[in-house]
Amino acid sequence: MKGHLFGITILSVLLVLGAMVVPTNADLAPTSQEVGVSAKTLSGTIEGIDPSQRIVTIQSEEKQGEMMLLAFSDPDVVKGLSKGDRVVVELDDHGMAKKIIKASPEQKDMSTPKN
């Protein structure tokens, strides 16, 4: 009986330790720093700007038909932008629009804006 109880105890400890050690896919995915990307960017067309609510509405180019409402904290982010402008948006760690860059009409690849 004592040997049986000892075996169950050891098995339980091994199961608990195994559950704590098993890596998840999220742990294996590289972070933005590991792959050399400083921030998440997306591209699309401005559908509307609400400066009082500090929200810009973007129609995504990556996901056709998807509208995104993006908050911004600095009103200068949307300065000089208007409905219909093609833009590249740089998001901060919280998913807010940190920078919005107007894309030139001839620019085909909107993931790398011209400076």
Short mmCIF file of C-alpha atoms in Angstrom, two decimals:
data_model
loop_
_atom_site.label_atom_id
_atom_site.label_comp_id
_atom_site.label_asym_id
_atom_site.label_seq_id
_atom_site.Cartn_x
_atom_site.Cartn_y
_atom_site.Cartn_z
CA MET A 1 0.00 0.00 0.00
CA LYS A 2 2.81 2.39 0.92
CA GLY A 3 4.60 1.71 -2.39
CA HIS A 4 1.38 2.30 -4.32
CA LEU A 5 0.83 5.67 -2.60
CA PHE A 6 4.45 6.66 -3.28
CA GLY A 7 4.03 5.81 -6.99
CA ILE A 8 0.86 7.91 -7.26
CA THR A 9 2.59 10.84 -5.53
CA ILE A 10 5.58 10.69 -7.90
CA LEU A 11 3.28 10.42 -10.94
CA SER A 12 1.26 13.44 -9.76
CA VAL A 13 4.40 15.53 -9.26
CA LEU A 14 5.68 14.59 -12.72
CA LEU A 15 2.34 15.52 -14.32
CA VAL A 16 2.32 18.92 -12.61
CA LEU A 17 5.92 19.61 -13.61
CA GLY A 18 5.23 18.47 -17.17
CA ALA A 19 2.27 20.82 -17.47
CA MET A 20 4.41 23.75 -16.36
CA VAL A 21 7.26 22.95 -18.76
CA VAL A 22 5.29 22.31 -21.99
CA PRO A 23 5.86 25.30 -24.31
CA THR A 24 2.97 26.93 -26.14
CA ASN A 25 3.04 28.15 -29.73
CA ALA A 26 2.95 31.73 -28.47
CA ASP A 27 6.21 31.13 -26.62
CA LEU A 28 7.82 29.87 -29.82
CA ALA A 29 6.67 32.74 -32.05
CA PRO A 30 9.30 35.43 -32.58
CA THR A 31 8.63 38.86 -31.13
CA SER A 32 8.77 42.01 -33.23
CA GLN A 33 12.21 42.80 -31.76
CA GLU A 34 13.52 39.34 -32.71
CA VAL A 35 12.59 39.78 -36.36
CA GLY A 36 13.71 43.40 -36.54
CA VAL A 37 10.26 44.99 -36.82
CA SER A 38 9.74 48.00 -34.58
CA ALA A 39 5.96 48.35 -34.87
CA LYS A 40 2.89 46.89 -36.51
CA THR A 41 1.75 48.66 -39.65
CA LEU A 42 -1.32 48.42 -41.81
CA SER A 43 -2.48 50.14 -44.95
CA GLY A 44 -5.78 51.32 -46.31
CA THR A 45 -7.95 54.25 -47.29
CA ILE A 46 -9.31 56.84 -44.87
CA GLU A 47 -13.10 56.66 -44.75
CA GLY A 48 -13.54 59.23 -42.01
CA ILE A 49 -11.83 61.24 -39.28
CA ASP A 50 -13.48 62.27 -36.01
CA PRO A 51 -11.03 64.68 -34.35
CA SER A 52 -13.28 65.28 -31.32
CA GLN A 53 -13.44 61.54 -30.53
CA ARG A 54 -9.87 61.05 -31.82
CA ILE A 55 -10.87 58.17 -34.08
CA VAL A 56 -9.95 57.56 -37.71
CA THR A 57 -11.84 55.03 -39.83
CA ILE A 58 -9.68 53.08 -42.29
CA GLN A 59 -10.80 50.63 -44.97
CA SER A 60 -8.18 47.89 -44.92
CA GLU A 61 -6.25 46.97 -48.05
CA GLU A 62 -4.99 43.72 -46.52
CA LYS A 63 -8.49 42.48 -45.64
CA GLN A 64 -10.81 43.71 -48.38
CA GLY A 65 -14.03 45.21 -47.05
CA GLU A 66 -12.86 45.38 -43.43
CA MET A 67 -13.30 48.75 -41.73
CA MET A 68 -11.07 49.58 -38.79
CA LEU A 69 -11.74 52.23 -36.17
CA LEU A 70 -8.38 53.36 -34.82
CA ALA A 71 -7.95 55.68 -31.87
CA PHE A 72 -5.16 58.24 -31.76
CA SER A 73 -3.93 60.36 -28.86
CA ASP A 74 -2.07 63.11 -30.72
CA PRO A 75 -4.30 65.27 -32.97
CA ASP A 76 -1.28 66.03 -35.18
CA VAL A 77 -1.42 62.38 -36.36
CA VAL A 78 -4.30 63.25 -38.72
CA LYS A 79 -3.15 66.74 -39.65
CA GLY A 80 -3.29 67.19 -43.43
CA LEU A 81 -5.22 63.96 -43.99
CA SER A 82 -8.73 63.66 -45.40
CA LYS A 83 -11.30 61.11 -46.56
CA GLY A 84 -10.07 59.10 -49.54
CA ASP A 85 -6.36 59.38 -48.73
CA ARG A 86 -4.39 56.14 -49.06
CA VAL A 87 -2.30 55.74 -45.92
CA VAL A 88 0.07 53.52 -43.98
CA VAL A 89 -0.69 53.44 -40.26
CA GLU A 90 1.90 52.61 -37.61
CA LEU A 91 0.32 51.23 -34.44
CA ASP A 92 1.71 51.48 -30.93
CA ASP A 93 1.80 48.62 -28.40
CA HIS A 94 -1.84 49.30 -27.47
CA GLY A 95 -3.15 49.24 -31.05
CA MET A 96 -3.55 53.01 -31.30
CA ALA A 97 -2.48 54.94 -34.39
CA LYS A 98 0.95 56.33 -33.55
CA LYS A 99 1.76 57.63 -37.03
CA ILE A 100 -0.30 57.92 -40.23
CA ILE A 101 1.66 58.46 -43.43
CA LYS A 102 -0.08 59.50 -46.64
CA ALA A 103 0.94 57.20 -49.49
CA SER A 104 1.75 58.67 -52.88
CA PRO A 105 -0.60 57.60 -55.72
CA GLU A 106 2.16 55.76 -57.63
CA GLN A 107 3.19 53.79 -54.56
CA LYS A 108 2.26 50.15 -55.16
CA ASP A 109 3.71 48.52 -52.04
CA MET A 110 2.11 50.39 -49.16
CA SER A 111 4.02 48.46 -46.51
CA THR A 112 7.14 50.59 -47.10
CA PRO A 113 6.17 54.26 -47.26
CA LYS A 114 8.40 56.79 -49.03
CA ASN A 115 9.89 59.45 -46.77
#
